[in-house]
Amino acid sequence: MFSRIIRVPLLKQFGSRSLFIQTLTTPNENALRFVPNGATILPSQKTPTVEINNIKEAIHKSELAMKLLSLNDKAISSILFGYDFITVVKYSEDNEVKNKADSVKPQSWSVLKPQIFALLTEHLTMGGSVLSPEYFQHLQKIDNEEIVMNENNENDDEFDKDLTPEEEVVLLIKELLTTRIQPAIQEDGGDIKFIKFDHEQGIVYLKLIGACKSCSSSEITLKSGIEDMLKYYIDEVKSVQQVLDGDANDIDNVNEDVIIEEKKSFIKHTVDELPPSL
């Protein structure tokens, strides 16, 4: 899986150490995962990954993403920033590029990878931030608020009593995604986002991002891995469905999710047997 390392002198945040950039392949042939040693990109390991799909999004979030998305006539489809990795997804011949005056010409990794290496190396060694200071502080603030909220909930004996059965199921789903599923998916350069839970039909709606979004095996991962694991632990879950970009289901969850986030807390769920593996 390990394919290449670049070593260059480091400046500013890397001090006197050398910068090693690992390039890791992913199950998606159109995605590569870059891991710069000694660099952390997000405020904490609990910070949700950040996906940037276009230059408009990148302007306020990441100068580095804006540079990457501009490479080689915009041959890059999306960027995913994890705690200590960067996933770059390129367009393939199967990608349909809509709402663009000129279609994107797909490029091979033999062309794009050296360009990405050069860009990452220059940006990081010159002390450039991965995320804009304002957006980084925004993520940091969310992390701190969540820590305080969880601490308050742990000390509140009435908290669990205030949860409806539906809210408790949603919290269990989120805990399972965070502790058992996301770490494995992030190792492959992707991530998964909870969108909503249909209580009446028992359907969990999830969104795959990063390397997982356009991966040919994503449906297998959803059905044979994630769905089996959620059903194993949570009786109320009957099936899992993927939400695609622009899907109405991505918006339907807003009101429900706000209520859940106000009561956000991890519910400890102990089991004696191992779940199905991803």
Coordinates of N, CA and C in Angstrom, one line a residue, residues 38-261:
G38 N 4.2 14.2 11.2 CA 4.3 15.3 12.2 C 3.3 16.4 12.0
A39 N 2.4 16.3 11.0 CA 1.4 17.3 10.8 C 0.0 16.9 11.2
T40 N -0.6 17.7 12.0 CA -2.0 17.5 12.3 C -2.8 18.6 11.7
I41 N -3.9 18.2 11.0 CA -4.7 19.1 10.2 C -5.9 19.7 10.9
L42 N -6.6 18.8 11.6 CA -7.8 19.2 12.3 C -7.4 19.5 13.8
P43 N -8.3 20.2 14.5 CA -8.0 20.6 15.9 C -7.8 19.3 16.8
S44 N -8.6 18.3 16.6 CA -8.5 17.1 17.4 C -8.9 15.9 16.6
Q45 N -8.7 14.7 17.2 CA -9.1 13.5 16.5 C -10.6 13.3 16.4
K46 N -11.3 14.0 17.3 CA -12.8 14.0 17.3 C -13.4 15.0 16.4
T47 N -12.6 15.9 15.8 CA -13.2 16.8 14.9 C -13.6 16.1 13.6
P48 N -14.8 16.4 13.1 CA -15.3 15.7 11.9 C -14.4 16.1 10.7
T49 N -14.2 15.2 9.8 CA -13.4 15.4 8.6 C -14.1 16.5 7.8
V50 N -13.3 17.2 7.0 CA -13.8 18.3 6.2 C -13.6 18.0 4.7
E51 N -14.7 17.9 4.0 CA -14.7 17.7 2.6 C -14.9 19.0 1.8
I52 N -14.1 19.2 0.8 CA -14.2 20.4 0.0 C -14.4 20.0 -1.5
N53 N -15.5 20.3 -2.1 CA -15.8 19.8 -3.4 C -15.6 20.8 -4.6
N54 N -15.4 22.1 -4.2 CA -15.2 23.1 -5.3 C -14.4 24.3 -4.7
I55 N -14.0 25.1 -5.7 CA -13.1 26.2 -5.3 C -13.9 27.2 -4.4
K56 N -15.2 27.4 -4.7 CA -16.1 28.3 -4.0 C -16.1 27.9 -2.5
E57 N -16.2 26.6 -2.2 CA -16.1 26.1 -0.8 C -14.7 26.4 -0.2
A58 N -13.7 26.2 -1.0 CA -12.3 26.3 -0.5 C -11.9 27.7 -0.2
I59 N -12.5 28.7 -0.8 CA -12.1 30.1 -0.6 C -12.0 30.5 0.9
H60 N -13.0 30.1 1.6 CA -13.1 30.5 3.0 C -12.6 29.4 4.0
K61 N -12.3 28.2 3.4 CA -11.9 27.1 4.3 C -10.4 26.8 4.2
S62 N -9.9 26.8 3.0 CA -8.5 26.2 2.8 C -7.9 26.7 1.6
E63 N -6.8 27.5 1.7 CA -6.0 27.9 0.6 C -5.4 26.7 -0.1
L64 N -4.9 25.7 0.7 CA -4.3 24.5 0.1 C -5.3 23.8 -0.8
A65 N -6.6 23.6 -0.3 CA -7.6 23.0 -1.1 C -7.8 23.7 -2.4
M66 N -7.8 25.0 -2.3 CA -8.0 25.8 -3.5 C -6.9 25.6 -4.6
K67 N -5.7 25.5 -4.1 CA -4.6 25.2 -5.0 C -4.7 23.8 -5.6
L68 N -5.1 22.8 -4.8 CA -5.2 21.4 -5.2 C -6.3 21.3 -6.3
L69 N -7.5 22.0 -6.0 CA -8.6 21.9 -6.9 C -8.3 22.6 -8.2
S70 N -7.3 23.5 -8.2 CA -7.0 24.2 -9.5 C -5.9 23.5 -10.3
L71 N -5.4 22.4 -9.8 CA -4.4 21.7 -10.6 C -4.8 21.2 -11.9
N72 N -3.9 21.3 -12.9 CA -4.1 20.7 -14.2 C -5.5 20.8 -14.8
D73 N -5.9 22.1 -15.0 CA -7.2 22.4 -15.5 C -8.4 21.8 -14.7
K74 N -8.2 21.9 -13.4 CA -9.2 21.4 -12.4 C -9.6 20.0 -12.6
A75 N -8.5 19.1 -12.6 CA -8.7 17.7 -12.8 C -9.0 17.0 -11.5
I76 N -9.0 17.8 -10.4 CA -9.3 17.2 -9.0 C -10.7 17.4 -8.7
S77 N -11.4 16.3 -8.3 CA -12.8 16.3 -8.0 C -13.1 16.9 -6.6
S78 N -12.4 16.4 -5.6 CA -12.6 16.8 -4.2 C -11.4 16.5 -3.3
I79 N -11.4 17.2 -2.2 CA -10.4 17.1 -1.2 C -11.0 16.7 0.2
L80 N -10.4 15.8 0.9 CA -10.9 15.4 2.2 C -9.8 15.6 3.2
F81 N -10.0 16.4 4.2 CA -9.0 16.7 5.3 C -9.4 15.9 6.5
G82 N -8.5 14.9 6.9 CA -8.7 14.2 8.2 C -7.8 14.8 9.2
Y83 N -7.8 14.1 10.4 CA -6.9 14.6 11.5 C -5.5 14.7 11.1
D84 N -5.0 13.7 10.4 CA -3.6 13.7 10.0 C -3.4 13.2 8.6
F85 N -4.4 13.4 7.7 CA -4.2 12.9 6.3 C -5.0 13.8 5.4
I86 N -4.6 13.8 4.1 CA -5.3 14.5 3.1 C -5.7 13.5 2.0
T87 N -6.9 13.4 1.6 CA -7.3 12.5 0.5 C -7.7 13.4 -0.7
V88 N -7.0 13.0 -1.8 CA -7.3 13.8 -3.1 C -8.0 12.8 -4.0
V89 N -9.2 13.3 -4.5 CA -10.0 12.5 -5.4 C -9.9 13.1 -6.8
K90 N -9.6 12.4 -7.8 CA -9.5 13.0 -9.2 C -10.7 12.5 -10.0
Y91 N -11.0 13.3 -11.0 CA -12.1 12.9 -11.9 C -11.6 11.6 -12.7
S92 N -12.6 10.8 -13.0 CA -12.3 9.6 -13.9 C -13.1 9.7 -15.1
E93 N -12.9 8.8 -16.0 CA -13.7 8.8 -17.3 C -15.1 8.6 -17.0
D94 N -15.4 8.0 -15.9 CA -16.8 7.6 -15.6 C -17.6 8.8 -14.9
N95 N -16.8 9.8 -14.4 CA -17.4 11.0 -13.8 C -18.2 11.8 -14.8
E96 N -19.4 12.2 -14.5 CA -20.1 13.1 -15.4 C -20.0 14.5 -14.8
V97 N -19.4 15.4 -15.5 CA -19.2 16.8 -15.0 C -20.4 17.6 -15.5
K98 N -21.2 18.0 -14.6 CA -22.4 18.8 -15.0 C -22.2 20.3 -14.6
N99 N -23.0 21.1 -15.3 CA -23.1 22.5 -15.0 C -21.7 23.2 -15.2
K100 N -20.9 22.7 -16.1 CA -19.7 23.3 -16.4 C -19.6 23.7 -17.9
A101 N -19.1 24.8 -18.2 CA -19.0 25.2 -19.6 C -18.1 24.3 -20.4
D102 N -17.0 23.9 -19.8 CA -16.1 22.9 -20.5 C -16.0 21.7 -19.6
S103 N -16.1 20.5 -20.2 CA -15.9 19.3 -19.5 C -14.5 19.1 -19.0
V104 N -14.3 18.5 -17.9 CA -13.0 18.2 -17.4 C -12.3 17.0 -18.1
K105 N -11.1 17.2 -18.5 CA -10.4 16.1 -19.1 C -9.7 15.3 -18.0
P106 N -10.1 14.0 -17.8 CA -9.5 13.2 -16.7 C -8.0 13.0 -16.9
Q107 N -7.2 13.0 -15.8 CA -5.8 12.9 -15.9 C -5.4 11.6 -15.1
S108 N -4.3 11.0 -15.5 CA -3.8 9.9 -14.8 C -3.0 10.3 -13.5
W109 N -2.8 9.4 -12.6 CA -2.0 9.7 -11.4 C -0.5 9.9 -11.7
S110 N -0.1 9.4 -12.8 CA 1.3 9.6 -13.2 C 1.6 11.1 -13.6
V111 N 0.5 11.7 -14.0 CA 0.6 13.2 -14.2 C 0.3 14.0 -13.0
L112 N -0.7 13.6 -12.3 CA -1.2 14.4 -11.1 C -0.3 14.3 -9.9
K113 N 0.1 13.0 -9.6 CA 0.8 12.8 -8.3 C 2.1 13.7 -8.1
P114 N 2.9 13.8 -9.1 CA 4.1 14.7 -8.9 C 3.7 16.1 -8.7
Q115 N 2.6 16.6 -9.3 CA 2.1 17.9 -9.1 C 1.6 18.1 -7.7
I116 N 0.9 17.1 -7.2 CA 0.4 17.2 -5.8 C 1.5 17.2 -4.8
F117 N 2.5 16.3 -5.0 CA 3.7 16.3 -4.1 C 4.4 17.6 -4.1
A118 N 4.6 18.2 -5.2 CA 5.3 19.5 -5.3 C 4.5 20.6 -4.6
L119 N 3.2 20.6 -4.8 CA 2.3 21.6 -4.1 C 2.3 21.4 -2.6
L120 N 2.1 20.2 -2.2 CA 2.1 19.9 -0.7 C 3.4 20.2 -0.1
T121 N 4.5 19.8 -0.7 CA 5.8 20.1 -0.1 C 6.1 21.6 0.0
E122 N 5.8 22.3 -1.1 CA 6.0 23.8 -1.0 C 5.2 24.4 0.0
H123 N 3.9 24.1 0.0 CA 2.9 24.7 0.9 C 3.3 24.5 2.4
L124 N 3.6 23.2 2.7 CA 3.9 22.9 4.1 C 5.2 23.4 4.6
T125 N 6.2 23.3 3.8 CA 7.6 23.7 4.2 C 7.7 25.2 4.3
M126 N 6.8 25.9 3.6 CA 6.8 27.4 3.7 C 5.9 27.8 4.9
G127 N 5.4 26.9 5.6 CA 4.6 27.3 6.8 C 3.2 27.6 6.5
G128 N 2.7 27.2 5.3 CA 1.3 27.5 5.0 C 0.3 26.7 5.8
S129 N -0.8 27.2 6.2 CA -1.8 26.5 7.0 C -2.6 25.7 6.0
V130 N -3.1 24.5 6.5 CA -3.9 23.7 5.7 C -5.3 24.2 5.6
L131 N -5.8 24.6 6.8 CA -7.1 25.2 6.9 C -6.9 26.7 7.2
S132 N -7.8 27.5 6.8 CA -7.7 29.0 7.1 C -7.8 29.1 8.6
P133 N -7.1 30.1 9.2 CA -7.1 30.3 10.7 C -8.6 30.5 11.2
E134 N -9.4 31.2 10.4 CA -10.8 31.5 10.9 C -11.6 30.1 10.9
Y135 N -11.4 29.3 9.9 CA -12.2 28.1 9.8 C -11.6 27.1 10.9
F136 N -10.3 27.1 11.1 CA -9.7 26.2 12.1 C -10.3 26.6 13.5
Q137 N -10.3 27.9 13.8 CA -10.9 28.4 15.1 C -12.3 28.0 15.2
H138 N -13.1 28.1 14.1 CA -14.5 27.7 14.1 C -14.6 26.2 14.5
L139 N -13.8 25.3 13.9 CA -13.8 23.9 14.3 C -13.4 23.7 15.7
Q140 N -12.4 24.5 16.2 CA -11.9 24.4 17.5 C -13.0 24.8 18.5
K141 N -13.8 25.8 18.2 CA -14.9 26.2 19.1 C -15.9 25.2 19.2
I142 N -16.3 24.5 18.1 CA -17.3 23.5 18.1 C -16.8 22.3 19.0
D143 N -15.5 21.9 18.8 CA -14.9 20.9 19.7 C -15.1 21.2 21.1
N144 N -14.7 22.4 21.5 CA -14.7 22.9 22.9 C -16.2 22.9 23.5
E145 N -17.1 23.3 22.7 CA -18.5 23.3 23.1 C -19.0 21.9 23.3
E146 N -18.6 21.0 22.4 CA -19.0 19.6 22.6 C -18.5 19.0 23.8
I147 N -17.2 19.3 24.1 CA -16.6 18.8 25.4 C -17.4 19.2 26.6
V148 N -17.7 20.5 26.6 CA -18.4 21.1 27.8 C -19.8 20.4 27.9
M149 N -20.5 20.3 26.7 CA -21.8 19.7 26.7 C -21.8 18.3 27.2
N150 N -20.8 17.5 26.7 CA -20.7 16.1 27.2 C -20.4 16.0 28.6
E151 N -19.6 16.9 29.2 CA -19.3 16.8 30.6 C -20.5 17.2 31.4
N152 N -21.3 18.2 30.9 CA -22.5 18.5 31.6 C -23.5 17.4 31.6
N153 N -23.6 16.7 30.5 CA -24.5 15.6 30.4 C -24.2 14.4 31.3
E154 N -22.9 14.2 31.4 CA -22.4 13.1 32.3 C -22.7 13.4 33.7
N155 N -22.8 14.6 34.1 CA -23.1 15.0 35.5 C -24.6 15.2 35.7
D156 N -25.4 15.1 34.6 CA -26.8 15.3 34.7 C -27.5 14.0 34.8
D157 N -28.0 13.6 36.0 CA -28.7 12.4 36.1 C -30.0 12.3 35.4
E158 N -30.6 13.5 35.1 CA -31.8 13.5 34.4 C -31.7 13.5 32.9
F159 N -30.5 13.6 32.4 CA -30.3 13.7 30.9 C -30.9 12.5 30.2
D160 N -30.5 11.3 30.6 CA -31.0 10.1 29.9 C -32.5 10.0 29.9
K161 N -33.1 10.5 31.0 CA -34.5 10.4 31.2 C -35.2 11.3 30.2
D162 N -34.5 12.4 29.8 CA -35.1 13.4 28.9 C -35.2 12.9 27.4
L163 N -34.4 11.9 27.1 CA -34.4 11.4 25.8 C -35.6 10.5 25.4
T164 N -36.1 10.8 24.2 CA -37.2 9.9 23.7 C -36.5 8.6 23.2
P165 N -37.3 7.6 23.0 CA -36.7 6.3 22.4 C -36.1 6.6 21.1
E166 N -36.7 7.4 20.3 CA -36.1 7.7 18.9 C -34.8 8.4 19.0
E167 N -34.7 9.4 20.0 CA -33.4 10.1 20.1 C -32.3 9.2 20.7
E168 N -32.7 8.3 21.5 CA -31.7 7.3 22.1 C -31.1 6.5 20.9
V169 N -32.0 6.0 20.0 CA -31.5 5.2 18.9 C -30.6 6.0 18.0
V170 N -30.9 7.3 17.8 CA -30.0 8.1 17.0 C -28.6 8.3 17.6
L171 N -28.6 8.5 18.9 CA -27.3 8.6 19.6 C -26.5 7.3 19.6
L172 N -27.2 6.2 19.7 CA -26.5 4.9 19.6 C -25.9 4.7 18.2
I173 N -26.7 5.1 17.2 CA -26.2 5.0 15.8 C -24.9 5.8 15.7
K174 N -25.0 7.1 16.1 CA -23.8 8.0 16.0 C -22.6 7.5 16.8
E175 N -22.9 6.9 18.0 CA -21.7 6.4 18.8 C -21.1 5.2 18.0
L176 N -21.9 4.3 17.4 CA -21.3 3.2 16.7 C -20.5 3.6 15.5
L177 N -21.1 4.6 14.8 CA -20.4 5.2 13.6 C -19.0 5.7 14.0
T178 N -19.0 6.5 15.1 CA -17.8 7.2 15.6 C -16.8 6.2 16.1
T179 N -17.2 5.2 16.9 CA -16.2 4.4 17.6 C -15.8 3.1 16.8
R180 N -16.7 2.6 16.0 CA -16.4 1.3 15.3 C -16.2 1.4 13.8
I181 N -16.9 2.3 13.2 CA -17.0 2.3 11.7 C -16.1 3.4 11.1
Q182 N -16.1 4.6 11.6 CA -15.4 5.7 11.0 C -13.8 5.5 11.0
P183 N -13.3 5.0 12.1 CA -11.8 4.7 12.1 C -11.4 3.8 10.9
A184 N -12.1 2.8 10.6 CA -11.7 1.9 9.5 C -11.9 2.5 8.2
I185 N -12.9 3.3 8.0 CA -13.2 4.0 6.7 C -12.2 5.1 6.5
Q186 N -11.8 5.8 7.6 CA -10.8 6.9 7.4 C -9.4 6.3 7.0
E187 N -9.1 5.1 7.5 CA -7.9 4.4 7.1 C -7.8 4.2 5.6
D188 N -9.0 4.2 4.9 CA -9.0 4.0 3.5 C -9.2 5.3 2.8
G189 N -9.0 6.4 3.5 CA -9.0 7.8 2.9 C -10.4 8.3 2.7
G190 N -11.4 7.8 3.4 CA -12.8 8.3 3.2 C -13.4 8.6 4.6
D191 N -14.7 8.8 4.6 CA -15.4 9.0 5.9 C -16.9 8.8 5.6
I192 N -17.6 8.7 6.7 CA -19.1 8.5 6.6 C -19.8 9.5 7.5
K193 N -20.8 10.1 7.0 CA -21.6 11.1 7.7 C -23.0 10.6 8.0
F194 N -23.5 10.7 9.2 CA -24.9 10.4 9.5 C -25.7 11.5 9.0
I195 N -26.8 11.2 8.3 CA -27.7 12.1 7.8 C -29.1 12.1 8.6
K196 N -29.7 11.0 8.6 CA -30.9 10.9 9.4 C -31.3 9.4 9.6
F197 N -32.3 9.2 10.5 CA -32.8 7.9 10.8 C -34.3 7.9 10.7
D198 N -34.8 7.1 9.8 CA -36.3 7.0 9.6 C -36.8 6.0 10.6
H199 N -37.4 6.5 11.7 CA -37.8 5.7 12.8 C -38.9 4.7 12.3
E200 N -39.8 5.1 11.4 CA -40.9 4.3 11.0 C -40.5 3.1 10.2
Q201 N -39.5 3.3 9.3 CA -39.1 2.3 8.4 C -37.8 1.6 8.9
G202 N -37.1 2.2 9.9 CA -35.9 1.6 10.4 C -34.7 1.8 9.4
I203 N -34.8 2.9 8.6 CA -33.7 3.1 7.6 C -32.7 4.2 8.1
V204 N -31.4 3.9 8.1 CA -30.4 4.8 8.4 C -29.9 5.4 7.1
Y205 N -29.9 6.7 7.0 CA -29.4 7.4 5.8 C -28.0 7.9 6.1
L206 N -27.0 7.5 5.3 CA -25.6 7.9 5.5 C -25.0 8.4 4.2
K207 N -24.0 9.3 4.4 CA -23.3 9.9 3.2 C -21.9 9.5 3.2
L208 N -21.4 8.9 2.2 CA -20.0 8.6 2.0 C -19.2 9.7 1.4
I209 N -18.1 10.1 1.9 CA -17.3 11.2 1.3 C -15.8 10.7 1.2
G210 N -15.0 11.6 0.5 CA -13.6 11.3 0.3 C -13.5 10.1 -0.7
A211 N -12.6 9.2 -0.4 CA -12.3 8.1 -1.3 C -13.5 7.2 -1.4
C212 N -14.4 7.2 -0.4 CA -15.5 6.2 -0.5 C -16.6 6.7 -1.4
K213 N -16.7 8.0 -1.7 CA -17.8 8.5 -2.4 C -18.0 7.9 -3.8
S214 N -16.9 7.8 -4.5 CA -17.0 7.3 -5.9 C -16.4 6.0 -6.0
C215 N -16.2 5.3 -4.9 CA -15.6 4.0 -5.0 C -16.6 2.9 -5.5
S216 N -16.1 2.0 -6.3 CA -16.9 1.0 -6.9 C -17.4 0.0 -5.9
S217 N -16.7 -0.1 -4.7 CA -17.1 -1.1 -3.7 C -17.9 -0.4 -2.6
S218 N -18.3 0.8 -2.7 CA -19.0 1.6 -1.7 C -20.3 0.9 -1.3
E219 N -21.0 0.4 -2.3 CA -22.3 -0.3 -2.0 C -22.1 -1.5 -1.2
I220 N -21.0 -2.3 -1.5 CA -20.7 -3.5 -0.7 C -20.3 -3.1 0.7
T221 N -19.6 -2.0 0.9 CA -19.2 -1.6 2.2 C -20.4 -1.2 3.0
L222 N -21.4 -0.5 2.4 CA -22.6 -0.1 3.1 C -23.4 -1.3 3.5
K223 N -23.7 -2.2 2.6 CA -24.6 -3.3 2.8 C -23.9 -4.5 3.6
S224 N -22.8 -4.9 3.3 CA -22.1 -6.0 3.9 C -21.4 -5.7 5.2
G225 N -21.0 -4.4 5.3 CA -20.2 -4.0 6.5 C -21.0 -3.2 7.4
I226 N -21.3 -2.0 7.0 CA -22.0 -1.0 7.9 C -23.4 -1.5 8.3
E227 N -24.2 -1.9 7.3 CA -25.6 -2.3 7.6 C -25.6 -3.4 8.6
D228 N -24.8 -4.4 8.3 CA -24.7 -5.6 9.2 C -24.4 -5.2 10.6
M229 N -23.4 -4.3 10.8 CA -22.9 -4.0 12.1 C -24.0 -3.2 12.8
L230 N -24.7 -2.2 12.2 CA -25.7 -1.5 12.8 C -26.9 -2.3 13.2
K231 N -27.3 -3.3 12.3 CA -28.4 -4.2 12.7 C -28.0 -5.1 13.8
Y232 N -26.7 -5.5 13.9 CA -26.3 -6.4 14.9 C -26.4 -5.8 16.3
Y233 N -26.1 -4.5 16.4 CA -26.2 -3.8 17.7 C -27.5 -3.2 18.0
I234 N -28.2 -2.7 17.0 CA -29.4 -1.9 17.2 C -30.6 -2.5 16.5
D235 N -31.5 -3.1 17.3 CA -32.7 -3.8 16.7 C -33.5 -2.9 15.9
E236 N -33.6 -1.6 16.2 CA -34.5 -0.7 15.4 C -34.0 -0.5 14.0
V237 N -32.7 -0.8 13.7 CA -32.2 -0.5 12.4 C -32.5 -1.7 11.5
K238 N -33.2 -1.4 10.4 CA -33.5 -2.5 9.4 C -32.7 -2.5 8.1
S239 N -32.3 -1.3 7.7 CA -31.4 -1.2 6.5 C -30.7 0.1 6.5
V240 N -29.7 0.2 5.6 CA -28.9 1.5 5.4 C -29.0 1.9 4.0
Q241 N -29.2 3.2 3.7 CA -29.2 3.7 2.4 C -28.2 4.9 2.2
Q242 N -27.6 4.9 1.1 CA -26.6 6.0 0.8 C -27.3 7.2 0.3
V243 N -26.9 8.4 0.8 CA -27.3 9.7 0.3 C -26.2 10.2 -0.6
L244 N -26.6 10.6 -1.8 CA -25.7 11.2 -2.8 C -25.7 12.7 -2.7
D245 N -24.7 13.3 -3.3 CA -24.6 14.8 -3.4 C -25.9 15.3 -4.0
G246 N -26.5 16.3 -3.4 CA -27.7 16.9 -3.9 C -29.0 16.2 -3.6
D247 N -28.9 15.0 -2.9 CA -30.1 14.3 -2.6 C -30.9 15.1 -1.6
A248 N -32.2 15.1 -1.7 CA -33.1 15.8 -0.8 C -33.0 15.3 0.6
N249 N -32.6 14.0 0.8 CA -32.5 13.5 2.1 C -31.4 14.2 2.9
D250 N -30.5 14.8 2.2 CA -29.4 15.5 2.9 C -29.9 16.7 3.6
I251 N -31.0 17.2 3.2 CA -31.6 18.4 3.7 C -32.7 18.1 4.7
D252 N -33.4 17.0 4.5 CA -34.5 16.6 5.3 C -34.2 16.5 6.8
N253 N -33.0 16.2 7.1 CA -32.6 15.9 8.5 C -32.4 17.1 9.3
V254 N -32.4 18.3 8.8 CA -31.9 19.5 9.5 C -32.7 19.7 10.8
N255 N -34.0 19.7 10.8 CA -34.8 19.9 12.0 C -34.5 18.8 13.0
E256 N -34.5 17.6 12.6 CA -34.3 16.5 13.5 C -32.9 16.5 14.1
D257 N -31.9 16.8 13.3 CA -30.6 16.8 13.8 C -30.3 17.9 14.8
V258 N -30.9 19.1 14.6 CA -30.8 20.1 15.6 C -31.2 19.7 16.9
I259 N -32.3 19.0 17.0 CA -32.9 18.6 18.3 C -31.9 17.6 18.9
I260 N -31.4 16.7 18.1 CA -30.5 15.7 18.6 C -29.2 16.3 19.1
E261 N -28.6 17.3 18.3 CA -27.4 17.9 18.7 C -27.5 18.6 20.0

